[in-house]
mmCIF file of C-alpha atoms and ligand atoms in Angstrom:
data_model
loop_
_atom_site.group_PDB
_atom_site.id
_atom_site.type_symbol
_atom_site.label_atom_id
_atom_site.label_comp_id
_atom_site.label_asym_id
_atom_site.label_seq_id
_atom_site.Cartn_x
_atom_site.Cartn_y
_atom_site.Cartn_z
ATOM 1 C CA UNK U 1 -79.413 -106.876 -70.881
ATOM 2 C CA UNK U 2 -78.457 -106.061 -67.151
ATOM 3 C CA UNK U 3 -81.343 -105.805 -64.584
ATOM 4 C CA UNK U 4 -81.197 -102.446 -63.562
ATOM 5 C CA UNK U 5 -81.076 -101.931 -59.957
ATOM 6 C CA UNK U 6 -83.754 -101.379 -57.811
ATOM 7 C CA UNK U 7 -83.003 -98.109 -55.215
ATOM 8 C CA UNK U 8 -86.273 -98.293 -53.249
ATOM 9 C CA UNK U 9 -89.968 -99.978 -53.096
ATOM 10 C CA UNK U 10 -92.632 -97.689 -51.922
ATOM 11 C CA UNK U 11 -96.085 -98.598 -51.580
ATOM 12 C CA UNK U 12 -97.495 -96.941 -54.936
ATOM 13 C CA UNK U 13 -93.974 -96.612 -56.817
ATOM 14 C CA UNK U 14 -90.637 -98.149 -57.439
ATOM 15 C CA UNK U 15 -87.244 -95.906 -57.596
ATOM 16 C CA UNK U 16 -84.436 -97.918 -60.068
ATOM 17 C CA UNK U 17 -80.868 -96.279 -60.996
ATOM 18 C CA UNK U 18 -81.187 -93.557 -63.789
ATOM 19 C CA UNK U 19 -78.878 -93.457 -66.652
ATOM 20 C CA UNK U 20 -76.675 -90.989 -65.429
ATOM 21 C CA UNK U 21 -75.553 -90.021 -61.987
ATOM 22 C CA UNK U 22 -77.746 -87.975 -60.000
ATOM 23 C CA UNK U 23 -81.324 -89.558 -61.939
ATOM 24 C CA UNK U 24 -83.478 -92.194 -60.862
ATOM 25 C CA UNK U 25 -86.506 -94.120 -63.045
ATOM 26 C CA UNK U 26 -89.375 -93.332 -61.109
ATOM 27 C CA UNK U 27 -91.783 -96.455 -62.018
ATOM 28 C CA UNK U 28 -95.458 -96.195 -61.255
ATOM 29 C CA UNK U 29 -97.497 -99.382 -60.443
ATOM 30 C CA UNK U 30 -100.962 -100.251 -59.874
ATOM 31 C CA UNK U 31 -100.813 -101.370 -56.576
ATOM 32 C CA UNK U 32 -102.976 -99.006 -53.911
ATOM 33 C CA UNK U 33 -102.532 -98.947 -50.120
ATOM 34 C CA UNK U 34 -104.508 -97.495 -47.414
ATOM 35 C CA UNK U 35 -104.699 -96.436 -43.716
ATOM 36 C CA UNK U 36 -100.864 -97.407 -43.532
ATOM 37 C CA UNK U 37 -101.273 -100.351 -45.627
ATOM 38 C CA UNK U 38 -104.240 -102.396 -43.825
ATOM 39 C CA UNK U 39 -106.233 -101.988 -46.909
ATOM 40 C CA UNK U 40 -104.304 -103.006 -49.906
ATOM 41 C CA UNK U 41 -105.449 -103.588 -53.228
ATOM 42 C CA UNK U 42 -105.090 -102.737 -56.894
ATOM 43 C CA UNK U 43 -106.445 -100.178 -59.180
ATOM 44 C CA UNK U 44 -106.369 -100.998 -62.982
ATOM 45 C CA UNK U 45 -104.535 -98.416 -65.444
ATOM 46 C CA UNK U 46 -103.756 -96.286 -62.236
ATOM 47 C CA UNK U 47 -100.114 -96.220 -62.699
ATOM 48 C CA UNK U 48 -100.108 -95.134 -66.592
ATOM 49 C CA UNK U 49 -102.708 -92.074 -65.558
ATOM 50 C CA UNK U 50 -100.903 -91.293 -62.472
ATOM 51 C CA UNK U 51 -97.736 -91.144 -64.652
ATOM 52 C CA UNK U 52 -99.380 -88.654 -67.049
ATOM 53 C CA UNK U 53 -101.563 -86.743 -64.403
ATOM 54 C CA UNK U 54 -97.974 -85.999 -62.213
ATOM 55 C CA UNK U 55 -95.823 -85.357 -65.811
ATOM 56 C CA UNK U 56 -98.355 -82.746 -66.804
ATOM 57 C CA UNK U 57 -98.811 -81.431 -62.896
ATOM 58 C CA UNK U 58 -94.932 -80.852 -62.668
ATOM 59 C CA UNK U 59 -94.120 -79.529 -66.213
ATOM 60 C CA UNK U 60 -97.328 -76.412 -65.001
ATOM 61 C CA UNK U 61 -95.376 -76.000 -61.929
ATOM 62 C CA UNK U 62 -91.954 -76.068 -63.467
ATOM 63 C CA UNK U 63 -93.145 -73.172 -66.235
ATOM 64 C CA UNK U 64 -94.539 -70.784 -63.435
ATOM 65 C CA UNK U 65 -91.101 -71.197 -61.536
ATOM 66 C CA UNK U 66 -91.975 -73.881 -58.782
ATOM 67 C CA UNK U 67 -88.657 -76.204 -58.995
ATOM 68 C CA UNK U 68 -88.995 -79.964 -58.863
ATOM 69 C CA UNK U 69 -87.497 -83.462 -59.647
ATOM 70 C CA UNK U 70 -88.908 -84.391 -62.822
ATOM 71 C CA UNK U 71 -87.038 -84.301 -66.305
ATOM 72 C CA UNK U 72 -88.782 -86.004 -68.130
ATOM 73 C CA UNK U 73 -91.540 -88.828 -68.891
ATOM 74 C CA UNK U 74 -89.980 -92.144 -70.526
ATOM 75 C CA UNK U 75 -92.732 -93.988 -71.735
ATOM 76 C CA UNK U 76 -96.279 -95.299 -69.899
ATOM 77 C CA UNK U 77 -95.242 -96.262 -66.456
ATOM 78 C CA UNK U 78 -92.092 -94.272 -66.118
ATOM 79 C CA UNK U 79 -90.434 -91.259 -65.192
ATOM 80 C CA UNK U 80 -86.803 -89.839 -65.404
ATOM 81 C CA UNK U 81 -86.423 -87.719 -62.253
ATOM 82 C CA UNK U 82 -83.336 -85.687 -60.633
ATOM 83 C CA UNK U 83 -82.265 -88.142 -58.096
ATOM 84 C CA UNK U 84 -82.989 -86.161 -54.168
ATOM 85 C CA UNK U 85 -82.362 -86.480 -50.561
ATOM 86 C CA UNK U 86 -85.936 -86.459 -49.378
ATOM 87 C CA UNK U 87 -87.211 -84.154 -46.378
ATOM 88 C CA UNK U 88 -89.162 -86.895 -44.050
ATOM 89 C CA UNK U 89 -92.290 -84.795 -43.824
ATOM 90 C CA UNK U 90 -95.172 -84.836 -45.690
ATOM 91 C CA UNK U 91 -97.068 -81.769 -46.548
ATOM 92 C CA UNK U 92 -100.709 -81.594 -46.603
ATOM 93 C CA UNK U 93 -102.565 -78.916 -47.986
ATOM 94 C CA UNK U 94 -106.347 -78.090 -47.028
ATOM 95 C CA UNK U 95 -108.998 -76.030 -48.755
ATOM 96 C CA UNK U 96 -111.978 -77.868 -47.550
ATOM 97 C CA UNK U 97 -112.450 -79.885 -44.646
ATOM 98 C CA UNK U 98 -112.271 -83.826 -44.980
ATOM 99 C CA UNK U 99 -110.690 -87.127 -43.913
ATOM 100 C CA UNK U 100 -108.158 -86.823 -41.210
ATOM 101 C CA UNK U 101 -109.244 -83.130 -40.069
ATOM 102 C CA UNK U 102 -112.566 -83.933 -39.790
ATOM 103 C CA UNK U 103 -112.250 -86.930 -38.020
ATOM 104 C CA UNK U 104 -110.173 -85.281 -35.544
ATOM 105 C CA UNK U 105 -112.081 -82.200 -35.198
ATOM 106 C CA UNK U 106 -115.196 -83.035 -35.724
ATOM 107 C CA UNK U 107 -115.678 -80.691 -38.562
ATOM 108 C CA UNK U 108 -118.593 -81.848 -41.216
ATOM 109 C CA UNK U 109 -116.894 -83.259 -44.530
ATOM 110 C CA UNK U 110 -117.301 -80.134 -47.202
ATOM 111 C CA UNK U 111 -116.710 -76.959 -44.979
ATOM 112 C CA UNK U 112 -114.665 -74.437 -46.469
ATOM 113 C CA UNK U 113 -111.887 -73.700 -44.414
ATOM 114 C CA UNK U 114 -112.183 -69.888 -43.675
ATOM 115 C CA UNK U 115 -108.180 -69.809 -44.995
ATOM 116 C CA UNK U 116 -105.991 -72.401 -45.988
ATOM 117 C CA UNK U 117 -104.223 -75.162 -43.832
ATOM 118 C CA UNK U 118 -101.046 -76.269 -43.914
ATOM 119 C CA UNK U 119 -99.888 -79.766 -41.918
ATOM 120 C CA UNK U 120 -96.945 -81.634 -41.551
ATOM 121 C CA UNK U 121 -96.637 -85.276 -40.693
ATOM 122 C CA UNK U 122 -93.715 -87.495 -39.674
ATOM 123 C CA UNK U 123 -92.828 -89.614 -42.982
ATOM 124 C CA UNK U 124 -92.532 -93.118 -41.233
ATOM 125 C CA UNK U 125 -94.668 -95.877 -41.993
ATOM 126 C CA UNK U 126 -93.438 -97.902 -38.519
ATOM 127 C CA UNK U 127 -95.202 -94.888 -36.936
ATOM 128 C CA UNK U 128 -97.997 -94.554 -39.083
ATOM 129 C CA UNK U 129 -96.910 -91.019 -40.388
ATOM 130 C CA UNK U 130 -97.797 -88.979 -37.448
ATOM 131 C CA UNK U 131 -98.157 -85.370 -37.457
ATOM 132 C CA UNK U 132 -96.550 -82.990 -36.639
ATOM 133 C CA UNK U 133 -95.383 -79.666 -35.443
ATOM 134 C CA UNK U 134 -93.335 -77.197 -36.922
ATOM 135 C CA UNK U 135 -91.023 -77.170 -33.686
ATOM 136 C CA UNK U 136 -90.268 -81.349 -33.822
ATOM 137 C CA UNK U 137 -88.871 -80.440 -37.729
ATOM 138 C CA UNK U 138 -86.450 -77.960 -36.818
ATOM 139 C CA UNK U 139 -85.842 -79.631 -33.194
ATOM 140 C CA UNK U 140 -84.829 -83.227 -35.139
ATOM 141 C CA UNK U 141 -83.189 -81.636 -37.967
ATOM 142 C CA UNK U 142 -85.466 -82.774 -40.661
ATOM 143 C CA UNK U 143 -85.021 -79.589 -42.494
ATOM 144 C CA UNK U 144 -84.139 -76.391 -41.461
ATOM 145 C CA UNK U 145 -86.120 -73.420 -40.807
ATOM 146 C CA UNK U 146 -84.578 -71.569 -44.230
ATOM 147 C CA UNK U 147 -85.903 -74.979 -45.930
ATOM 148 C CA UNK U 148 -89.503 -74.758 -44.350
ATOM 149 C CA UNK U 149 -89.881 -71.375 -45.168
ATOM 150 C CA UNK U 150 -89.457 -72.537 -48.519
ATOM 151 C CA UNK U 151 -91.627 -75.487 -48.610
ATOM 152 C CA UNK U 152 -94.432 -73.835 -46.963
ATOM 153 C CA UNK U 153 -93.897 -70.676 -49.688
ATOM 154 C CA UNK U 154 -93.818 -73.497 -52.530
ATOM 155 C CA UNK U 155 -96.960 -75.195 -51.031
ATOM 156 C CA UNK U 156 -99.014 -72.480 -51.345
ATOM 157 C CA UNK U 157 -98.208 -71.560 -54.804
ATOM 158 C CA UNK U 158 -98.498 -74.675 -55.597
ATOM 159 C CA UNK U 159 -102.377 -75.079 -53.961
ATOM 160 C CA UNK U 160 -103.256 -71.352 -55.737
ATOM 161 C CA UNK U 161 -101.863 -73.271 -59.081
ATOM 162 C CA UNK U 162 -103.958 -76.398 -58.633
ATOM 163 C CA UNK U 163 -107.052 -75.038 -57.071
ATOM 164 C CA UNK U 164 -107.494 -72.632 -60.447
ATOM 165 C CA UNK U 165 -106.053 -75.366 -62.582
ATOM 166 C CA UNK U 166 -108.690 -77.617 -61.426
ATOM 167 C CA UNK U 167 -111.943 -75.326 -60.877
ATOM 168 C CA UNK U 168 -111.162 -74.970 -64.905
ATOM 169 C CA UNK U 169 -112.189 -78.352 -65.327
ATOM 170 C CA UNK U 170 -115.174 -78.506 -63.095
ATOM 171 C CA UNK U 171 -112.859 -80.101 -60.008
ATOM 172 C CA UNK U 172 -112.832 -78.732 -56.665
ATOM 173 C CA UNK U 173 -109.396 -79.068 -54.919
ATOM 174 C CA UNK U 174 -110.162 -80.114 -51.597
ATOM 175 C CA UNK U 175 -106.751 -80.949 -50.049
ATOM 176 C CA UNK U 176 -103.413 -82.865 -51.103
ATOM 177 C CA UNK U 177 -100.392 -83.934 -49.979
ATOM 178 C CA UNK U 178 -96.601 -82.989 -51.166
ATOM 179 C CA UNK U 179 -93.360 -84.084 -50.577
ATOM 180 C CA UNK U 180 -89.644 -82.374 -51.212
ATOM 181 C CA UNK U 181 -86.525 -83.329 -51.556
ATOM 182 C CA UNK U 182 -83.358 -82.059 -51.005
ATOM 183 C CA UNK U 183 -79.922 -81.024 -54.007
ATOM 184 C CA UNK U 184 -76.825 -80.241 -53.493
ATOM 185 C CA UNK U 185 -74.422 -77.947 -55.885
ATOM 186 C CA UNK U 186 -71.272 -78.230 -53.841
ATOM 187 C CA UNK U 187 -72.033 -76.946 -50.716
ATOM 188 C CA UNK U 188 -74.649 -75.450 -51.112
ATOM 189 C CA UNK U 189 -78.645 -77.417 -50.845
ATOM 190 C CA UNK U 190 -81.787 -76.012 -52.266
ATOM 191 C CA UNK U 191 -85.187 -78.030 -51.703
ATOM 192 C CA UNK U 192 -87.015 -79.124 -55.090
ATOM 193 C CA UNK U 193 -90.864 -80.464 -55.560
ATOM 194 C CA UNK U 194 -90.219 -84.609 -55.170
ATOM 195 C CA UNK U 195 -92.218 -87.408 -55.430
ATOM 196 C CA UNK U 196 -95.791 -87.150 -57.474
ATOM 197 C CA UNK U 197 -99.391 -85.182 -57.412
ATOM 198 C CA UNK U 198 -102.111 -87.483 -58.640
ATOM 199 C CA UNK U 199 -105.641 -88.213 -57.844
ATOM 200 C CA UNK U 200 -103.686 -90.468 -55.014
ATOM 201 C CA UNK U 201 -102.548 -87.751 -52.948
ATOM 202 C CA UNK U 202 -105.389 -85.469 -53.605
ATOM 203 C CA UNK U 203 -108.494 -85.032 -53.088
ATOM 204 C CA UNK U 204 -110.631 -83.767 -56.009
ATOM 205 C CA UNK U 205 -114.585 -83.678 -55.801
ATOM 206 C CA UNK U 206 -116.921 -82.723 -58.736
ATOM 207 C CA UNK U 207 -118.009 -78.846 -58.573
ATOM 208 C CA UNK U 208 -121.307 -78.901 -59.413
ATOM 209 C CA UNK U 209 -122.058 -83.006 -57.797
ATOM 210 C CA UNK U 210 -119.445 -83.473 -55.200
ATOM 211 C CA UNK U 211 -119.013 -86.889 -56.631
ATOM 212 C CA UNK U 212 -115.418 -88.086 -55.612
ATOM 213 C CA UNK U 213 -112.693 -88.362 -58.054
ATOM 214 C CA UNK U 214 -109.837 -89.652 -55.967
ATOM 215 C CA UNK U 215 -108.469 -92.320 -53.871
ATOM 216 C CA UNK U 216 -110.951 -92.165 -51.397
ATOM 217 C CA UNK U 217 -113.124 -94.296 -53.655
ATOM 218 C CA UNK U 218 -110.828 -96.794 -53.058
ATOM 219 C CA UNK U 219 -110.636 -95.317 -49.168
ATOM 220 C CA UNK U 220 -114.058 -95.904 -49.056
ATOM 221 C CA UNK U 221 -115.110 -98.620 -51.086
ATOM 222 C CA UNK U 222 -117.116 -96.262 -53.491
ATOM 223 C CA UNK U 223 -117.234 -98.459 -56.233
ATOM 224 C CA UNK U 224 -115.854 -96.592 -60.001
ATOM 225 C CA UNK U 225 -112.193 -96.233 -58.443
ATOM 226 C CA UNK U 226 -110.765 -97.029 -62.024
ATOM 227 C CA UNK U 227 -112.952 -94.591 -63.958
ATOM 228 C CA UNK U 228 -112.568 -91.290 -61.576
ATOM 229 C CA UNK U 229 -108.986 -91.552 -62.265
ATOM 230 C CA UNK U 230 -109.833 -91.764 -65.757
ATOM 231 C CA UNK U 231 -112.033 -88.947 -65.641
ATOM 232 C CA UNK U 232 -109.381 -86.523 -64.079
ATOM 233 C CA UNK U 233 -107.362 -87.611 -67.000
ATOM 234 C CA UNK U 234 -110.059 -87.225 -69.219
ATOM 235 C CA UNK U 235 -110.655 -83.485 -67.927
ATOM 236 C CA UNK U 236 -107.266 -82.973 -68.176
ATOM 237 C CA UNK U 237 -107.446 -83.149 -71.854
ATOM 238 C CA UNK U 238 -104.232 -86.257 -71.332
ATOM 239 C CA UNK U 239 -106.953 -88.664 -72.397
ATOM 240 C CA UNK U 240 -109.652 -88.961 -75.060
ATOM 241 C CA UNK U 241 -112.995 -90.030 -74.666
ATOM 242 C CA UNK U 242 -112.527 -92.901 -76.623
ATOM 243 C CA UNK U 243 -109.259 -94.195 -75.155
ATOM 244 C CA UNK U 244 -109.327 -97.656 -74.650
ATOM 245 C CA UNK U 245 -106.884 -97.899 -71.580
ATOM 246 C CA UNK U 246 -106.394 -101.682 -72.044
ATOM 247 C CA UNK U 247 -105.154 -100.781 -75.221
ATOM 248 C CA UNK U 248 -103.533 -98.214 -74.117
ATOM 249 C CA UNK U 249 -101.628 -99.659 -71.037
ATOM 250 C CA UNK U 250 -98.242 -100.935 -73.359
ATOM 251 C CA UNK U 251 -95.932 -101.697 -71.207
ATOM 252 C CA UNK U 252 -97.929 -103.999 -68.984
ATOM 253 C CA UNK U 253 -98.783 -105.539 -71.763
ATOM 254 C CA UNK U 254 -95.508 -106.683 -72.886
ATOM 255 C CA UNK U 255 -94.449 -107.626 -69.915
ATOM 256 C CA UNK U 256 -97.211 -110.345 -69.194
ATOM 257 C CA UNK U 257 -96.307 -111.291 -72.854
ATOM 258 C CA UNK U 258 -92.750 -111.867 -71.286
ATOM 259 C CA UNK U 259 -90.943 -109.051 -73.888
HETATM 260 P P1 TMP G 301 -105.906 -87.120 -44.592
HETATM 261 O O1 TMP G 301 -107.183 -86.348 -44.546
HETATM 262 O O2 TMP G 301 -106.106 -88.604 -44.536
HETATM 263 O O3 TMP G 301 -104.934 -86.630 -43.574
HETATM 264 O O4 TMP G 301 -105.250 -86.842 -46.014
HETATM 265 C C1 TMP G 301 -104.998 -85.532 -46.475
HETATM 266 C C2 TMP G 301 -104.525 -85.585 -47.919
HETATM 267 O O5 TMP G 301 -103.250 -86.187 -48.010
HETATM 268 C C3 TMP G 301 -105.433 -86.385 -48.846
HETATM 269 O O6 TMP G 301 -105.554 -85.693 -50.073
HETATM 270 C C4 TMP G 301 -104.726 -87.680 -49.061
HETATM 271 C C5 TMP G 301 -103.281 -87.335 -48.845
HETATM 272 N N1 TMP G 301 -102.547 -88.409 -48.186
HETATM 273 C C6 TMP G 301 -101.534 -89.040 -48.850
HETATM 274 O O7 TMP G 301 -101.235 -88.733 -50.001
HETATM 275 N N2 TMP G 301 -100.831 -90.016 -48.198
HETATM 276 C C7 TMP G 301 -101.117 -90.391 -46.931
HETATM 277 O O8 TMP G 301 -100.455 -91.274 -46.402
HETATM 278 C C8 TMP G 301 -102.196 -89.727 -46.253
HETATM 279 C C9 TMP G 301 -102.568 -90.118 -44.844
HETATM 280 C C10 TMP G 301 -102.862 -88.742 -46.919
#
């Protein structure tokens, strides 16, 4: 069989060709990266949940009308997703003051923002993803103001979606970042919900504990990195108790079994 070609290498996924014009395989892998990549390790089982956690995440969105990239799931590690031109700015989303913010501002990890925050950084890694204003997007044509209006407007449905979605299962959604991508129908472009939601991007603390459920156990060298994203999983109802995710994991077994 033909290797299928490889479009891109990111730090926490792999984009190949998709079967038909216009799709890419969206691969997740294990590997996790932090502070720009001077912390690199890798977290067991974390691609097959973040696989399920983003499927399930984008098929809520998609049924209450927020548009995005993904078609459909293909099997443990993988993703068929609508191939786009992606907007070089990431989008974070705060509820509750932590990393970055309160770093910068001195604000005590766990305050509850008195209304929520919206950011946007640079999307390049030789820069170390600086943020930035709303006036350097429209001033470098990264997007245009029509397209921001629209990311910011999906961004906050998407945060009301997640923060309810999540206080249901005893998580409180302390901030997260997004990414979107551009289509075109002719002509005309219309910017779509890209790349993935997962306990990577998120932050996602225990209601009644604040115990961490994210990357930031990984950030942090917390110890259990393997079994919070298990438990978000869990909680999600996409795992069951007794899921063995050894067993479970498939793919990657095959492939160290060379099939
Ligand atoms: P920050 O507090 O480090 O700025 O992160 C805010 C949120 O964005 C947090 O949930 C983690 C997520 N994030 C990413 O997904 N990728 C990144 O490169 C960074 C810096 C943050």
């Amino acid at each position: 069989m033909a290797r299928r070609r490889q479009i891109y290498e990111g730090k926490a996924k792999i984009l190949y060709e998709g079967p038909e014009p216009g799709t890419l395989i969206q691969y997740f892998k294990d590997d996790a990266t932090a502070f720009n990549a001077q912390k690199r390790g890798t977290i067991s089982g974390k691609g097959v949940i973040n696989n399920r956690i983003s499927e399930h995440i984008f098929t809520s969105l998609a049924a209450i009308g927020v548009p995005t990239h993904f078609i459909r799931r293909l099997n443990m590690r993988e993703q068929l997703i609508r191939q786009v031109e992606i907007i070089p700015v990431e989008v974070v989303v705060r509820n509750v003051a932590a990393g970055s913010l309160s770093k910068r501002l001195g604000i005590e990890e766990g305050t509850q923002l008195p209304r929520t925050i919206i950011e946007y950084y640079y999307k390049d890694d030789a820069l170390g993803d600086p943020m930035i204003a709303d006036e350097h997007i429209a001033c470098f044509g990264w997007a245009t103001q029509d397209e921001m209006n629209d990311i910011a407007d999906m961004a906050i449905r998407v945060n009301d979606f997640l923060s309810g979605m999540f206080a249901a299962i005893g998580i409180r959604l302390i901030d997260f970042k997004l990414e979107f991508g551009r289509i075109w129908d002719g002509d005309f472009s219309r910017v779509i919900l890209a790349d993935e939601i997962s306990p990577d991007g998120c932050r996602l603390w225990d209601i009644k504990t604040n115990q961490k459920l994210d990357k930031d156990r990984f950030r942090q060298d917390l110890g259990g990195v393997e079994e919070a994203y298990q438990e978000v999983a869990r909680r999600l109802g996409l795992l069951q108790p007794d899921d063995d995710f050894a067993v479970l994991d498939l793919d990657s077994h095959r492939k160290k079994r060379g099939r």
